[in-house]
mmCIF file of C-alpha atoms in Angstrom:
data_model
loop_
_atom_site.group_PDB
_atom_site.id
_atom_site.type_symbol
_atom_site.label_atom_id
_atom_site.label_comp_id
_atom_site.label_asym_id
_atom_site.label_seq_id
_atom_site.Cartn_x
_atom_site.Cartn_y
_atom_site.Cartn_z
ATOM 1 C CA UNK A 883 4.235 -17.006 -39.515
ATOM 2 C CA UNK A 884 1.808 -18.910 -37.278
ATOM 3 C CA UNK A 885 0.401 -20.763 -40.293
ATOM 4 C CA UNK A 886 3.848 -22.142 -41.088
ATOM 5 C CA UNK A 887 4.262 -23.777 -37.675
ATOM 6 C CA UNK A 888 3.428 -27.464 -37.078
ATOM 7 C CA UNK A 889 -0.152 -27.963 -35.865
ATOM 8 C CA UNK A 890 0.741 -28.911 -32.235
ATOM 9 C CA UNK A 891 2.907 -25.795 -31.943
ATOM 10 C CA UNK A 892 0.109 -23.643 -33.391
ATOM 11 C CA UNK A 893 -2.325 -24.999 -30.811
ATOM 12 C CA UNK A 894 0.145 -24.405 -28.006
ATOM 13 C CA UNK A 895 0.835 -20.788 -29.043
ATOM 14 C CA UNK A 896 -2.907 -20.151 -29.419
ATOM 15 C CA UNK A 897 -3.567 -21.567 -25.937
ATOM 16 C CA UNK A 898 -0.771 -19.423 -24.490
ATOM 17 C CA UNK A 899 -2.231 -16.313 -26.155
ATOM 18 C CA UNK A 900 -5.214 -16.486 -23.786
ATOM 19 C CA UNK A 901 -2.997 -16.480 -20.694
ATOM 20 C CA UNK A 902 -1.324 -13.115 -20.080
ATOM 21 C CA UNK A 903 0.974 -14.487 -17.389
ATOM 22 C CA UNK A 904 4.182 -16.438 -17.756
ATOM 23 C CA UNK A 905 3.665 -20.202 -17.549
ATOM 24 C CA UNK A 906 5.812 -23.078 -16.535
ATOM 25 C CA UNK A 907 5.762 -26.237 -18.622
ATOM 26 C CA UNK A 908 3.699 -28.182 -16.071
ATOM 27 C CA UNK A 909 0.676 -25.843 -16.365
ATOM 28 C CA UNK A 910 0.893 -25.839 -20.135
ATOM 29 C CA UNK A 911 1.139 -29.629 -20.116
ATOM 30 C CA UNK A 912 -2.160 -29.807 -18.203
ATOM 31 C CA UNK A 913 -3.805 -27.544 -20.755
ATOM 32 C CA UNK A 914 -2.345 -29.428 -23.729
ATOM 33 C CA UNK A 915 -3.135 -32.887 -22.315
ATOM 34 C CA UNK A 916 -5.875 -34.802 -24.100
ATOM 35 C CA UNK A 917 -6.983 -36.050 -27.449
ATOM 36 C CA UNK A 918 -7.507 -32.576 -28.901
ATOM 37 C CA UNK A 919 -3.798 -31.795 -28.475
ATOM 38 C CA UNK A 920 -2.408 -35.351 -28.622
ATOM 39 C CA UNK A 921 0.193 -34.717 -25.940
ATOM 40 C CA UNK A 922 0.700 -37.013 -23.012
ATOM 41 C CA UNK A 923 4.229 -36.243 -21.793
ATOM 42 C CA UNK A 924 5.554 -33.024 -20.283
ATOM 43 C CA UNK A 925 8.690 -33.592 -22.366
ATOM 44 C CA UNK A 926 6.652 -33.196 -25.558
ATOM 45 C CA UNK A 927 5.415 -29.815 -24.371
ATOM 46 C CA UNK A 928 8.920 -28.766 -23.322
ATOM 47 C CA UNK A 929 10.254 -29.684 -26.769
ATOM 48 C CA UNK A 930 7.480 -27.679 -28.434
ATOM 49 C CA UNK A 931 8.193 -24.735 -26.148
ATOM 50 C CA UNK A 932 11.873 -24.787 -27.088
ATOM 51 C CA UNK A 933 11.012 -24.977 -30.792
ATOM 52 C CA UNK A 934 8.489 -22.116 -30.470
ATOM 53 C CA UNK A 935 11.141 -20.112 -28.642
ATOM 54 C CA UNK A 936 13.602 -20.777 -31.484
ATOM 55 C CA UNK A 937 10.926 -19.531 -33.929
ATOM 56 C CA UNK A 938 10.599 -16.300 -31.913
ATOM 57 C CA UNK A 939 6.974 -16.944 -30.969
ATOM 58 C CA UNK A 940 7.564 -17.221 -27.226
ATOM 59 C CA UNK A 941 10.266 -16.200 -24.803
ATOM 60 C CA UNK A 942 11.790 -18.204 -21.996
ATOM 61 C CA UNK A 943 12.785 -16.694 -18.654
ATOM 62 C CA UNK A 944 15.798 -18.591 -17.328
ATOM 63 C CA UNK A 945 15.413 -16.911 -13.954
ATOM 64 C CA UNK A 946 11.814 -18.077 -13.399
ATOM 65 C CA UNK A 947 11.852 -21.059 -15.766
ATOM 66 C CA UNK A 948 8.649 -19.790 -17.405
ATOM 67 C CA UNK A 949 7.406 -19.095 -20.920
ATOM 68 C CA UNK A 950 5.368 -16.240 -22.338
ATOM 69 C CA UNK A 951 4.209 -14.983 -25.737
ATOM 70 C CA UNK A 952 7.040 -12.919 -27.224
ATOM 71 C CA UNK A 953 4.963 -9.977 -28.445
ATOM 72 C CA UNK A 954 1.411 -8.641 -28.238
ATOM 73 C CA UNK A 955 1.094 -8.843 -32.036
ATOM 74 C CA UNK A 956 1.751 -12.596 -31.821
ATOM 75 C CA UNK A 957 -0.891 -12.827 -29.091
ATOM 76 C CA UNK A 958 -3.393 -10.920 -31.229
ATOM 77 C CA UNK A 959 -2.699 -12.939 -34.388
ATOM 78 C CA UNK A 960 -2.944 -16.197 -32.427
ATOM 79 C CA UNK A 961 -6.334 -15.254 -31.042
ATOM 80 C CA UNK A 962 -7.661 -14.410 -34.491
ATOM 81 C CA UNK A 963 -6.396 -17.698 -35.914
ATOM 82 C CA UNK A 964 -9.024 -19.881 -34.234
ATOM 83 C CA UNK A 965 -12.754 -20.296 -34.972
ATOM 84 C CA UNK A 966 -15.086 -18.942 -32.282
ATOM 85 C CA UNK A 967 -16.556 -22.372 -31.407
ATOM 86 C CA UNK A 968 -13.073 -23.846 -30.902
ATOM 87 C CA UNK A 969 -12.008 -20.748 -29.001
ATOM 88 C CA UNK A 970 -14.844 -21.078 -26.504
ATOM 89 C CA UNK A 971 -13.988 -24.735 -25.867
ATOM 90 C CA UNK A 972 -10.320 -23.817 -25.413
ATOM 91 C CA UNK A 973 -11.171 -21.018 -22.967
ATOM 92 C CA UNK A 974 -13.283 -23.416 -20.916
ATOM 93 C CA UNK A 975 -10.414 -25.929 -20.857
ATOM 94 C CA UNK A 976 -7.864 -23.275 -19.880
ATOM 95 C CA UNK A 977 -10.163 -21.977 -17.137
ATOM 96 C CA UNK A 978 -10.740 -25.456 -15.720
ATOM 97 C CA UNK A 979 -7.007 -26.115 -15.565
ATOM 98 C CA UNK A 980 -6.203 -22.712 -14.048
ATOM 99 C CA UNK A 981 -8.945 -23.110 -11.428
ATOM 100 C CA UNK A 982 -7.438 -26.442 -10.421
ATOM 101 C CA UNK A 983 -3.898 -25.016 -10.383
ATOM 102 C CA UNK A 984 -5.080 -22.097 -8.260
ATOM 103 C CA UNK A 985 -6.545 -24.450 -5.656
ATOM 104 C CA UNK A 986 -3.316 -26.416 -5.341
ATOM 105 C CA UNK A 987 -0.712 -23.659 -5.657
ATOM 106 C CA UNK A 988 -2.463 -20.543 -4.355
ATOM 107 C CA UNK A 989 -1.532 -18.633 -7.534
ATOM 108 C CA UNK A 990 -4.055 -15.804 -7.484
ATOM 109 C CA UNK A 991 -3.460 -14.861 -11.097
ATOM 110 C CA UNK A 992 -4.924 -18.216 -12.157
ATOM 111 C CA UNK A 993 -8.328 -17.261 -10.758
ATOM 112 C CA UNK A 994 -8.283 -13.844 -12.451
ATOM 113 C CA UNK A 995 -7.408 -15.346 -15.848
ATOM 114 C CA UNK A 996 -9.946 -18.175 -15.479
ATOM 115 C CA UNK A 997 -12.726 -15.716 -14.601
ATOM 116 C CA UNK A 998 -11.819 -13.302 -17.418
ATOM 117 C CA UNK A 999 -11.786 -16.133 -19.954
ATOM 118 C CA UNK A 1000 -15.114 -17.558 -18.782
ATOM 119 C CA UNK A 1001 -16.720 -14.092 -18.708
ATOM 120 C CA UNK A 1002 -15.760 -13.638 -22.370
ATOM 121 C CA UNK A 1003 -17.732 -16.607 -23.718
ATOM 122 C CA UNK A 1004 -21.507 -16.874 -24.285
ATOM 123 C CA UNK A 1005 -23.449 -17.520 -21.049
ATOM 124 C CA UNK A 1006 -25.119 -20.681 -22.344
ATOM 125 C CA UNK A 1007 -21.745 -22.426 -22.516
ATOM 126 C CA UNK A 1008 -20.970 -22.106 -18.810
ATOM 127 C CA UNK A 1009 -22.650 -22.867 -15.518
ATOM 128 C CA UNK A 1010 -23.651 -19.344 -14.563
ATOM 129 C CA UNK A 1011 -24.041 -20.197 -10.866
ATOM 130 C CA UNK A 1012 -20.458 -21.458 -10.690
ATOM 131 C CA UNK A 1013 -19.246 -18.454 -12.679
ATOM 132 C CA UNK A 1014 -21.047 -16.095 -10.282
ATOM 133 C CA UNK A 1015 -19.152 -17.736 -7.409
ATOM 134 C CA UNK A 1016 -15.817 -17.471 -9.266
ATOM 135 C CA UNK A 1017 -16.449 -13.774 -9.961
ATOM 136 C CA UNK A 1018 -17.235 -13.279 -6.275
ATOM 137 C CA UNK A 1019 -14.009 -15.055 -5.214
ATOM 138 C CA UNK A 1020 -11.987 -12.955 -7.660
ATOM 139 C CA UNK A 1021 -13.663 -9.774 -6.397
ATOM 140 C CA UNK A 1022 -12.502 -10.605 -2.861
ATOM 141 C CA UNK A 1023 -8.921 -10.930 -4.137
ATOM 142 C CA UNK A 1024 -9.248 -7.591 -5.917
ATOM 143 C CA UNK A 1025 -10.568 -6.032 -2.705
ATOM 144 C CA UNK A 1026 -7.547 -7.338 -0.744
ATOM 145 C CA UNK A 1027 -5.253 -5.770 -3.336
ATOM 146 C CA UNK A 1028 -7.026 -2.408 -3.147
ATOM 147 C CA UNK A 1029 -8.294 -2.676 -6.736
ATOM 148 C CA UNK A 1030 -11.720 -1.151 -6.079
ATOM 149 C CA UNK A 1031 -12.721 -0.696 -9.726
ATOM 150 C CA UNK A 1032 -11.766 -4.275 -10.574
ATOM 151 C CA UNK A 1033 -13.631 -5.527 -7.509
ATOM 152 C CA UNK A 1034 -16.776 -3.703 -8.603
ATOM 153 C CA UNK A 1035 -16.496 -4.978 -12.173
ATOM 154 C CA UNK A 1036 -16.214 -8.582 -10.966
ATOM 155 C CA UNK A 1037 -19.129 -8.181 -8.565
ATOM 156 C CA UNK A 1038 -21.336 -6.750 -11.328
ATOM 157 C CA UNK A 1039 -20.399 -9.605 -13.658
ATOM 158 C CA UNK A 1040 -21.101 -12.039 -10.832
ATOM 159 C CA UNK A 1041 -24.529 -10.491 -10.299
ATOM 160 C CA UNK A 1042 -25.386 -10.872 -13.997
ATOM 161 C CA UNK A 1043 -24.285 -14.501 -13.919
ATOM 162 C CA UNK A 1044 -26.307 -15.068 -10.772
ATOM 163 C CA UNK A 1045 -29.434 -13.577 -12.345
ATOM 164 C CA UNK A 1046 -29.077 -15.940 -15.324
ATOM 165 C CA UNK A 1047 -28.481 -18.955 -13.102
ATOM 166 C CA UNK A 1048 -30.747 -21.419 -11.392
ATOM 167 C CA UNK A 1049 -29.302 -20.605 -7.968
ATOM 168 C CA UNK A 1050 -30.499 -16.998 -7.921
ATOM 169 C CA UNK A 1051 -32.306 -16.772 -4.573
ATOM 170 C CA UNK A 1052 -32.103 -20.556 -4.103
ATOM 171 C CA UNK A 1053 -28.767 -19.919 -2.431
ATOM 172 C CA UNK A 1054 -30.052 -16.966 -0.486
ATOM 173 C CA UNK A 1055 -26.929 -16.346 1.597
ATOM 174 C CA UNK A 1056 -24.661 -16.189 -1.457
ATOM 175 C CA UNK A 1057 -27.092 -13.932 -3.331
ATOM 176 C CA UNK A 1058 -27.266 -11.634 -0.317
ATOM 177 C CA UNK A 1059 -23.448 -11.536 -0.005
ATOM 178 C CA UNK A 1060 -22.860 -10.628 -3.634
ATOM 179 C CA UNK A 1061 -25.540 -7.903 -3.677
ATOM 180 C CA UNK A 1062 -24.314 -6.396 -0.399
ATOM 181 C CA UNK A 1063 -20.692 -6.504 -1.578
ATOM 182 C CA UNK A 1064 -21.693 -4.719 -4.798
ATOM 183 C CA UNK A 1065 -23.465 -1.972 -2.839
ATOM 184 C CA UNK A 1066 -20.432 -1.444 -0.584
ATOM 185 C CA UNK A 1067 -18.114 -1.528 -3.599
ATOM 186 C CA UNK A 1068 -20.101 1.090 -5.475
ATOM 187 C CA UNK A 1069 -20.295 3.301 -2.406
ATOM 188 C CA UNK A 1070 -16.506 3.116 -2.002
ATOM 189 C CA UNK A 1071 -16.144 4.187 -5.643
ATOM 190 C CA UNK A 1072 -18.381 7.186 -4.996
ATOM 191 C CA UNK A 1073 -21.376 5.824 -6.859
ATOM 192 C CA UNK A 1074 -24.338 6.913 -4.784
ATOM 193 C CA UNK A 1075 -27.897 6.552 -5.916
ATOM 194 C CA UNK A 1076 -30.218 9.027 -4.236
ATOM 195 C CA UNK A 1077 -33.789 7.901 -3.813
#
């Protein structure tokens, strides 16, 4: 069914498939803005959202005034519809927008989604030092929420990014913080290495 949709609607549904949370039109407009999507007005995105909703691809929550993919099968098919090179570029774009939105609106989910998307693409396509810092920030949010396993996962990913980056040991304080946090995190999970 995705193939039968107009190209702008296909691109919008594909972009939405990489964001597990409900979105309002303003966030989607920021993602869809630019020459790749050829959309300049929020009204254009709203019209596309209504049409995609009529097609059964997305659902609209009147209560929250947000949109989300209607079904996980649509999400899965949308993700498989795009070439890997295009997908990586889209994930970078989505992550940039969500990082900006998170800074202005304090929506924690934006950071989690941005980090997950950036962690899923090849390391050479991202600034690994910046990604290490994003993983560290997200791990602190996970810690506040009591999500110890998620915190540890993000810290480990951050360490790998840090090791691949140019800032490893150049930013000594940050490197020390992430390694110490990982040790504390693993200890709290019961992972003890006896020497």
